[in-house]
Amino acid sequence: MTSEPILILTTGGTIDKQYFDALSEYQVGESTVGMLLRIGRVAHPFRIEEVLRKDSLELTDDDRALIAARAAAAPESRIVITHGTDTMTDTAGALAAIPGKTMVLTGALAPARFTESDAAFNLGLAFAAAQTCAPGVYIAMSGQVFDGLRVKKDREAGRFVQIE
Amino acid sequence: MTSEPILILTTGGTIDKQYFDALSEYQVGESTVGMLLRIGRVAHPFRIEEVLRKDSLELTDDDRALIAARAAAAPESRIVITHGTDTMTDTAGALAAIPGKTMVLTGALAPARFTESDAAFNLGLAFAAAQTCAPGVYIAMSGQVFDGLRVKKDREAGRFVQIE
Amino acid sequence: MTSEPILILTTGGTIDKQYFDALSEYQVGESTVGMLLRIGRVAHPFRIEEVLRKDSLELTDDDRALIAARAAAAPESRIVITHGTDTMTDTAGALAAIPGKTMVLTGALAPARFTESDAAFNLGLAFAAAQTCAPGVYIAMSGQVFDGLRVKKDREAGRFVQIE
Amino acid sequence: MTSEPILILTTGGTIDKQYFDALSEYQVGESTVGMLLRIGRVAHPFRIEEVLRKDSLELTDDDRALIAARAAAAPESRIVITHGTDTMTDTAGALAAIPGKTMVLTGALAPARFTESDAAFNLGLAFAAAQTCAPGVYIAMSGQVFDGLRVKKDREAGRFVQIE
């Protein structure tokens, strides 16, 4: 088993949504990843790097290029990327050409600050996949580690499903 | 990536500790695994089977033989076992002889019913390891997937560490 | 001390905000009051009646007239009203003419479904005020029971303050 | 309505129970009151004073005398006392002779660190009673503000009930 350090790149998405009373609205806030790893009592070495704070529907091609550039340039070869779920598969495509790195996208359908959020479970799922999978792009959602290039979000059903 | 169903065997431990007011004490209660998988929005096929409801310090050799028998007899070849942390490595030893199955032990240092518990993260970690690892015994704790036969709990530090 | 039953009228507001992944947005959902009273282990007799499911900024004069009519017509003389915080004082004004009833408005600055929400504390505050105060209109927020006609929300500071 | 400051005396009990992994047991830990008031976004002036950290079944007559002495000596005339539930009524008796102060005992049937705890609701209930009630001793539990000298715990039912 590997004990190589894991890099977590945060880009925003529902997982980091906060409620701002002064605006009466929810927006992507500071990343919850540090809090989740502390509560998860993670002793495995890791490093967190904020790339963006966006809803995934607002991500541009330039944003995806930036995420890919950060992943490619990082000294770590095992990377978890927290991301909004709606365009997670597009970003998976943008990462596919990076060689020699295990990259796992994850996020949440309910904000991490909710009592009942899938954020902690999903981050655990992604953390293990980053340690155990061969180089490539993966999506860890809905309790499953998917090939990142053969999966889609079924928005109606609120889950990710494999594409045959 | 596999979409084979996962069996979760529950045996008790801190993860399932409840507070019973009528007794003014904590005891292992009904398993929290179903709740955690629901909150984690797990769509991957799984089945939960309760084996025991014990603190791991109370587990006997017969108990470990029972857990191993259940794992060996199950139709599933990918198994997560929730377990108290104090003797988790002993049970890993008792499972080592079972061939052709990926078995991942996990648990928690704080009860799943706590606001700040490592239970959800750890179960996610174990769930991914069960899908991605080769047959063998693993321990998923402290943010790391360990070889189940080369790890120990450092009780003072509150974490699992690899044995060289 | 009174053991008269308490009526809870729910009208919406931040306290009941949910996140709907399919829409990528937050909206007022089903009331959280029943859940909060269950978690609060409330044995005191109560009845919950849904009046509206609105952000308080969207409430019209007709809406306030409806809330007042429901409060006036109810058999209970002790009433808690969950409400958005931005126009809570306007509704207090609309209730002021109802004689012989103790009416307490409360709500939350963070949705009740958040791990860190003021909803449970505020509802407890309102529940006691409804039992202990003389007939009149009150606002229970920011840890204080205010005269409902002499209080305003300081939106910047995220708290309610008394008006001299 | 009063804006006089509230003193919170903490004495231990289930509300403050923590789980200590190194001991595999629950014990009364540091008080959770400060956390609960922060989450409750309390802007009303208050002061917290730790008196004891005990299960209420372990409280001696000397302990009750100490709690009463602290309440009597405090500059505040509005006091909330967090306390274990099993002997809460005994302490209410020990406070009865203190003149001119509104004293409200509260606690929880489930530890405040649990996701589903009555602690926040109960503390809100007690906080309002301390502001709105005449001098005397009260118990705020089970969603009700009781006369502290005419109430008992029904341990089987998990609730407080009035004594006729």
Short mmCIF file of N, CA, C and O in Angstrom, two decimals, chain C residues 8 12 14 22 28 38 65 73 85 100 110 120 136:
data_model
loop_
_atom_site.label_atom_id
_atom_site.label_comp_id
_atom_site.label_asym_id
_atom_site.label_seq_id
_atom_site.Cartn_x
_atom_site.Cartn_y
_atom_site.Cartn_z
N ILE C 8 -47.69 25.63 16.64
CA ILE C 8 -46.59 26.17 15.84
C ILE C 8 -47.08 26.39 14.41
O ILE C 8 -47.45 25.44 13.72
N GLY C 12 -42.19 29.41 6.52
CA GLY C 12 -41.02 29.34 5.63
C GLY C 12 -39.82 30.05 6.23
O GLY C 12 -39.64 30.06 7.44
N THR C 14 -35.42 31.02 6.13
CA THR C 14 -34.14 30.33 6.08
C THR C 14 -34.15 29.04 6.90
O THR C 14 -33.53 28.04 6.51
N ALA C 22 -31.08 19.03 -8.16
CA ALA C 22 -31.57 19.02 -9.54
C ALA C 22 -31.72 20.44 -10.08
O ALA C 22 -31.73 20.66 -11.29
N VAL C 28 -37.07 27.18 -0.02
CA VAL C 28 -37.78 26.80 1.19
C VAL C 28 -38.44 25.45 0.95
O VAL C 28 -39.15 25.27 -0.04
N ARG C 38 -38.73 16.74 17.68
CA ARG C 38 -38.42 15.33 17.97
C ARG C 38 -37.02 15.23 18.57
O ARG C 38 -36.82 14.59 19.61
N ALA C 65 -51.81 38.92 6.50
CA ALA C 65 -53.20 38.85 6.97
C ALA C 65 -53.62 37.40 7.20
O ALA C 65 -54.33 37.08 8.16
N ALA C 73 -57.70 32.60 14.78
CA ALA C 73 -58.75 31.57 14.74
C ALA C 73 -58.39 30.31 15.52
O ALA C 73 -59.26 29.50 15.85
N THR C 85 -36.25 35.85 8.63
CA THR C 85 -35.85 36.90 9.58
C THR C 85 -35.96 38.32 9.00
O THR C 85 -36.07 39.28 9.75
N GLY C 100 -55.31 38.60 23.79
CA GLY C 100 -55.38 37.40 24.63
C GLY C 100 -54.50 36.24 24.23
O GLY C 100 -54.67 35.13 24.75
N ALA C 110 -29.18 30.42 9.88
CA ALA C 110 -28.62 29.33 9.08
C ALA C 110 -29.66 28.21 9.03
O ALA C 110 -30.33 27.94 10.03
N ALA C 120 -32.35 25.11 16.33
CA ALA C 120 -32.80 24.36 17.51
C ALA C 120 -32.81 25.25 18.76
O ALA C 120 -33.77 25.24 19.54
N GLY C 136 -49.31 38.89 24.03
CA GLY C 136 -48.59 39.92 23.29
C GLY C 136 -47.77 39.28 22.18
O GLY C 136 -47.82 38.07 21.99
#
